[in-house]
PDB file of C-alpha atoms in Angstrom:
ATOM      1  CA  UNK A   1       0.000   0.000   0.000  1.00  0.00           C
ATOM      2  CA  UNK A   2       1.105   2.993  -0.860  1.00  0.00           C
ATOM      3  CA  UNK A   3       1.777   6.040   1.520  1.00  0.00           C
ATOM      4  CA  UNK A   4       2.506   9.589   1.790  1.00  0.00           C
ATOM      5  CA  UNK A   5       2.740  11.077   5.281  1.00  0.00           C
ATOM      6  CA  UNK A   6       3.092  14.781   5.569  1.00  0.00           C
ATOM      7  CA  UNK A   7       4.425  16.056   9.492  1.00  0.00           C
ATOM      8  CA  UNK A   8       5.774  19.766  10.181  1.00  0.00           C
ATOM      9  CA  UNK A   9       2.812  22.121  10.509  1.00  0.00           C
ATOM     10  CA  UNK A  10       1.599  24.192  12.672  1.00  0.00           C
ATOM     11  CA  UNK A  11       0.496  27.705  14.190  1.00  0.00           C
ATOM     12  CA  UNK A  12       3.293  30.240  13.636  1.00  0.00           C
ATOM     13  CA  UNK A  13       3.496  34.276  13.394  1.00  0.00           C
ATOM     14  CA  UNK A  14       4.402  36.115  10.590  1.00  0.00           C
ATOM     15  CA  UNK A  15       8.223  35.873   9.652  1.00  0.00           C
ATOM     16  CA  UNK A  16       8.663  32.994  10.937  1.00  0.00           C
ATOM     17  CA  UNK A  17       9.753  29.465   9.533  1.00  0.00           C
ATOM     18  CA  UNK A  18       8.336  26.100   9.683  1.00  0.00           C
ATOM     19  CA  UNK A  19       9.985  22.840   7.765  1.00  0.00           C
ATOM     20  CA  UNK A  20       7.693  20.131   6.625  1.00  0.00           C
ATOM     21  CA  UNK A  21       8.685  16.505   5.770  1.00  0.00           C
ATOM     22  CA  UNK A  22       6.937  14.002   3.344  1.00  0.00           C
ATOM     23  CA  UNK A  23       7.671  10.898   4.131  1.00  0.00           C
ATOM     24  CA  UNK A  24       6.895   7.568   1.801  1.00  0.00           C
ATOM     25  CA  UNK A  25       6.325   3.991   1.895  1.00  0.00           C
ATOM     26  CA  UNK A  26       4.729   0.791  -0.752  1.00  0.00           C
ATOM     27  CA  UNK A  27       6.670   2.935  -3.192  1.00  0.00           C
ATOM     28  CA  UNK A  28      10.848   2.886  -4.207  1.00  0.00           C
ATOM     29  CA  UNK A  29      11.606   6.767  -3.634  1.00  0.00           C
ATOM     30  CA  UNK A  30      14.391   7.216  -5.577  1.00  0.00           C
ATOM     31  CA  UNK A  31      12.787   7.175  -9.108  1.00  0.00           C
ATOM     32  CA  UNK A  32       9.815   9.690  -7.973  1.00  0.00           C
ATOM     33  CA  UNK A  33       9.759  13.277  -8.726  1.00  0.00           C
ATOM     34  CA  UNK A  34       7.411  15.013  -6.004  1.00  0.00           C
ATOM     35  CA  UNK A  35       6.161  18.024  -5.037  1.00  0.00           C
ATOM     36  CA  UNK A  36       4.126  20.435  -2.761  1.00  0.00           C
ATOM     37  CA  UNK A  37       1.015  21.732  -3.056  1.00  0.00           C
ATOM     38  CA  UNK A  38      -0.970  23.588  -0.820  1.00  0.00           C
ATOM     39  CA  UNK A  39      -4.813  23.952  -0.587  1.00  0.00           C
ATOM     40  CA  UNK A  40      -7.582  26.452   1.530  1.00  0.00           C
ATOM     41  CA  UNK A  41     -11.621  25.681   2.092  1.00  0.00           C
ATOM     42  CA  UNK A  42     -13.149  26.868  -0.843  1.00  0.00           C
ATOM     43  CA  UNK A  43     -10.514  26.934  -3.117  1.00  0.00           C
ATOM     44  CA  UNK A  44      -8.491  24.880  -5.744  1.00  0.00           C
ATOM     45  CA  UNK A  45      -5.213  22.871  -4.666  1.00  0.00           C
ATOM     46  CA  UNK A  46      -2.439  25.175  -5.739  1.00  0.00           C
ATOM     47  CA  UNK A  47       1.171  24.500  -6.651  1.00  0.00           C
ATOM     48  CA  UNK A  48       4.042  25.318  -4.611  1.00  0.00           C
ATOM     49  CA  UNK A  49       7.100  23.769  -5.531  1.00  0.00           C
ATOM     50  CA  UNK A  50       8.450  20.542  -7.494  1.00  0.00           C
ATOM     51  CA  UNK A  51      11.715  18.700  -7.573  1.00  0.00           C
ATOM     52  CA  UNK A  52      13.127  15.593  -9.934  1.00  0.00           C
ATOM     53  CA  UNK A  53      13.816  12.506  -8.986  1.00  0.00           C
ATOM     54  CA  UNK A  54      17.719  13.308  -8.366  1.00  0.00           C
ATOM     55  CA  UNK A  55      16.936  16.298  -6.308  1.00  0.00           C
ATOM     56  CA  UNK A  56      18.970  18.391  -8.133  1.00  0.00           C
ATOM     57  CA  UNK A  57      16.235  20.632 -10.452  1.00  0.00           C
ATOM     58  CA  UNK A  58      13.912  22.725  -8.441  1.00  0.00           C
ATOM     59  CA  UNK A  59      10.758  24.949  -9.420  1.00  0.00           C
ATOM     60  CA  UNK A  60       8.688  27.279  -7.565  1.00  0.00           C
ATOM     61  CA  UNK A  61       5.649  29.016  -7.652  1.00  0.00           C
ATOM     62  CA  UNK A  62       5.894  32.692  -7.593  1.00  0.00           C
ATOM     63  CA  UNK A  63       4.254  33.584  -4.623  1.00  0.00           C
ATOM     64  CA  UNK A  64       7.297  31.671  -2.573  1.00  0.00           C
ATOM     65  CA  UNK A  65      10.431  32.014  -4.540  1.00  0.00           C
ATOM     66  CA  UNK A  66      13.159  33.094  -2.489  1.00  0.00           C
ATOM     67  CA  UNK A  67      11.359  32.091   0.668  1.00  0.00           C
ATOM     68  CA  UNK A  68      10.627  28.094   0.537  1.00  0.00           C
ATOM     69  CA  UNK A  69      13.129  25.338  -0.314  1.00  0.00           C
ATOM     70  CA  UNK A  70      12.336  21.869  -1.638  1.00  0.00           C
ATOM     71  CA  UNK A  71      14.813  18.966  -1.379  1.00  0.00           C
ATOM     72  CA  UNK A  72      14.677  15.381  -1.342  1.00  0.00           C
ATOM     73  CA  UNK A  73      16.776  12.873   0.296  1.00  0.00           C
ATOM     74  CA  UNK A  74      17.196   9.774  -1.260  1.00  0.00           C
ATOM     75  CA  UNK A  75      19.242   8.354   1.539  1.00  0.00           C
ATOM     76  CA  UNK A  76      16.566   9.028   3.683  1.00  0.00           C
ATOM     77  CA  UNK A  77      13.447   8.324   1.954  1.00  0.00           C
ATOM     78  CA  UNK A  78      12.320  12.056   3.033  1.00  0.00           C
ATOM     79  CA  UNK A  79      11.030  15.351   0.977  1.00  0.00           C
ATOM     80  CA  UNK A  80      10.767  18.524   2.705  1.00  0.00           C
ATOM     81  CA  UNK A  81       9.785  21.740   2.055  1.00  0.00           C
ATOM     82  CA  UNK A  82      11.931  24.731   4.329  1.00  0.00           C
ATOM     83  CA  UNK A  83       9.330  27.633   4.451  1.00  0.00           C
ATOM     84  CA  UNK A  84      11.138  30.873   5.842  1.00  0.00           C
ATOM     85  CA  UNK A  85       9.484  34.549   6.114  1.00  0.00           C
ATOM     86  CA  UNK A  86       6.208  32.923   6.438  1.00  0.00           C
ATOM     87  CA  UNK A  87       3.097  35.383   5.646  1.00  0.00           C
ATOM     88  CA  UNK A  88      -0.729  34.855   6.694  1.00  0.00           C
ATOM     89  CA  UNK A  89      -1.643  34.095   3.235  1.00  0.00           C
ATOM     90  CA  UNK A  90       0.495  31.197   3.141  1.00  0.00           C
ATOM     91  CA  UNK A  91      -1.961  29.653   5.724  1.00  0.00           C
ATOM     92  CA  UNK A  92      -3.199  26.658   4.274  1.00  0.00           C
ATOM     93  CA  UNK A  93      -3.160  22.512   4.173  1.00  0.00           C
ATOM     94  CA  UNK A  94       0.344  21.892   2.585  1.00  0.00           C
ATOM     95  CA  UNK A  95      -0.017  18.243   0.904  1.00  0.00           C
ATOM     96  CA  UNK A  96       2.888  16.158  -0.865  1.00  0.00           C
ATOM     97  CA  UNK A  97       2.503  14.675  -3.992  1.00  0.00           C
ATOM     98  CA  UNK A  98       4.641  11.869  -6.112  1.00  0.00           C
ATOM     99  CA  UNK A  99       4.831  10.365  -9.146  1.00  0.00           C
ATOM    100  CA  UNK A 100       7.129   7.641 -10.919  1.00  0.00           C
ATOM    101  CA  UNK A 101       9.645   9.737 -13.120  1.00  0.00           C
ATOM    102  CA  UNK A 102      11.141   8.307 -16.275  1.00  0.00           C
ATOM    103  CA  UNK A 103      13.227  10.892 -17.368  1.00  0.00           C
ATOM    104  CA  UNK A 104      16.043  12.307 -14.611  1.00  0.00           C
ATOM    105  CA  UNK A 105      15.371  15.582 -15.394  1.00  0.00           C
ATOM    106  CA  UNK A 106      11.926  15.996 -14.973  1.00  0.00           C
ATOM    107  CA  UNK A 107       9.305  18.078 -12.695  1.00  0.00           C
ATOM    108  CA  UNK A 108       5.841  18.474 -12.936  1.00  0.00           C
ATOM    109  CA  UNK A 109       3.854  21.329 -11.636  1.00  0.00           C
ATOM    110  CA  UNK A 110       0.327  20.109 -12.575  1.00  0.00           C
ATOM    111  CA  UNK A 111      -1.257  18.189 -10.193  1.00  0.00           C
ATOM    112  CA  UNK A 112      -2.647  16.251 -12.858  1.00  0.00           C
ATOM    113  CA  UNK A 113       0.489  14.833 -12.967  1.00  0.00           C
ATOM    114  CA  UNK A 114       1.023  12.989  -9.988  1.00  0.00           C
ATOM    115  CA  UNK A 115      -0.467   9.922  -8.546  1.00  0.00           C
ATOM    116  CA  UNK A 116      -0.001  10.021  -5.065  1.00  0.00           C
ATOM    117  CA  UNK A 117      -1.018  12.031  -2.849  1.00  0.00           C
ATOM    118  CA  UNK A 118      -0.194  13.098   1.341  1.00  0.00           C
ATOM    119  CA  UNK A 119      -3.498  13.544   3.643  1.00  0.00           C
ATOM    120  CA  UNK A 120      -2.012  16.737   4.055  1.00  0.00           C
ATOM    121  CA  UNK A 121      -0.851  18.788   6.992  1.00  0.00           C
ATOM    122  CA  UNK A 122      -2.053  22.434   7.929  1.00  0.00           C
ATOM    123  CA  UNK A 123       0.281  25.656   8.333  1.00  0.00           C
ATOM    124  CA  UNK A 124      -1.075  28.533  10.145  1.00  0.00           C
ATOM    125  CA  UNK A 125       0.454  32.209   9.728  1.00  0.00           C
ATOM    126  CA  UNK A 126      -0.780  34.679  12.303  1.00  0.00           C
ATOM    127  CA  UNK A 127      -0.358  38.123  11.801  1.00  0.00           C
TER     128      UNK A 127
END
């Protein structure tokens, strides 16, 4: 059976940092790129950032360029996603997503594109 796990939120003020983890298992990690989205009531998921299989190509929304980091571990079976200078409107359920990557190179920012999927865990940004 497949799993992703998602750990790391939580209720934080404004500036601030938080690091969530993604952690996998029913699944080799190594050939997977992944990724991070993030998702509020009422609205669609949204992407946040993606990284390859190797760990070595990163992409990033916008909205959190210079501020969040993804890496992935594949010593250590782990993905995170370092969040600095958080801001209220990054308040939201932060999920982890994976696919099976073909091509070493590759990251995918629709989530369309991946077949598993975290239960998610929620960040909080007071102001």
């Amino acid at each position: 059976q497949v799993q992703l796990v998602e750990s790391g939120g939580g209720l934080v003020h404004t500036g601030n940092s938080l690091r969530l983890s993604c952690a996998t298992s029913g699944l080799t990690f190594s050939p997977l790129a992944m990724g991070w989205f993030r998702q509020t009531p009422g609205k669609e998921r949204e992407y946040v950032a993606a990284i390859n299989r190797d760990g070595g190509t990163t992409h990033y929304a916008d909205f959190v360029k210079g501020r969040f980091t993804i890496s992935k571990d594949n010593a250590k079976n782990t993905l995170t996603l370092q969040m600095n200078s958080l801001k209220p409107e990054d308040t939201a359920a932060y999920y982890c997503a994976a696919r099976l990557s073909f091509s070493s190179g590759s990251f995918y920012y629709h989530s369309s594109d991946y077949a598993y999927w975290g239960q998610g865990t929620q960040v909080t940004v007071s102001s």
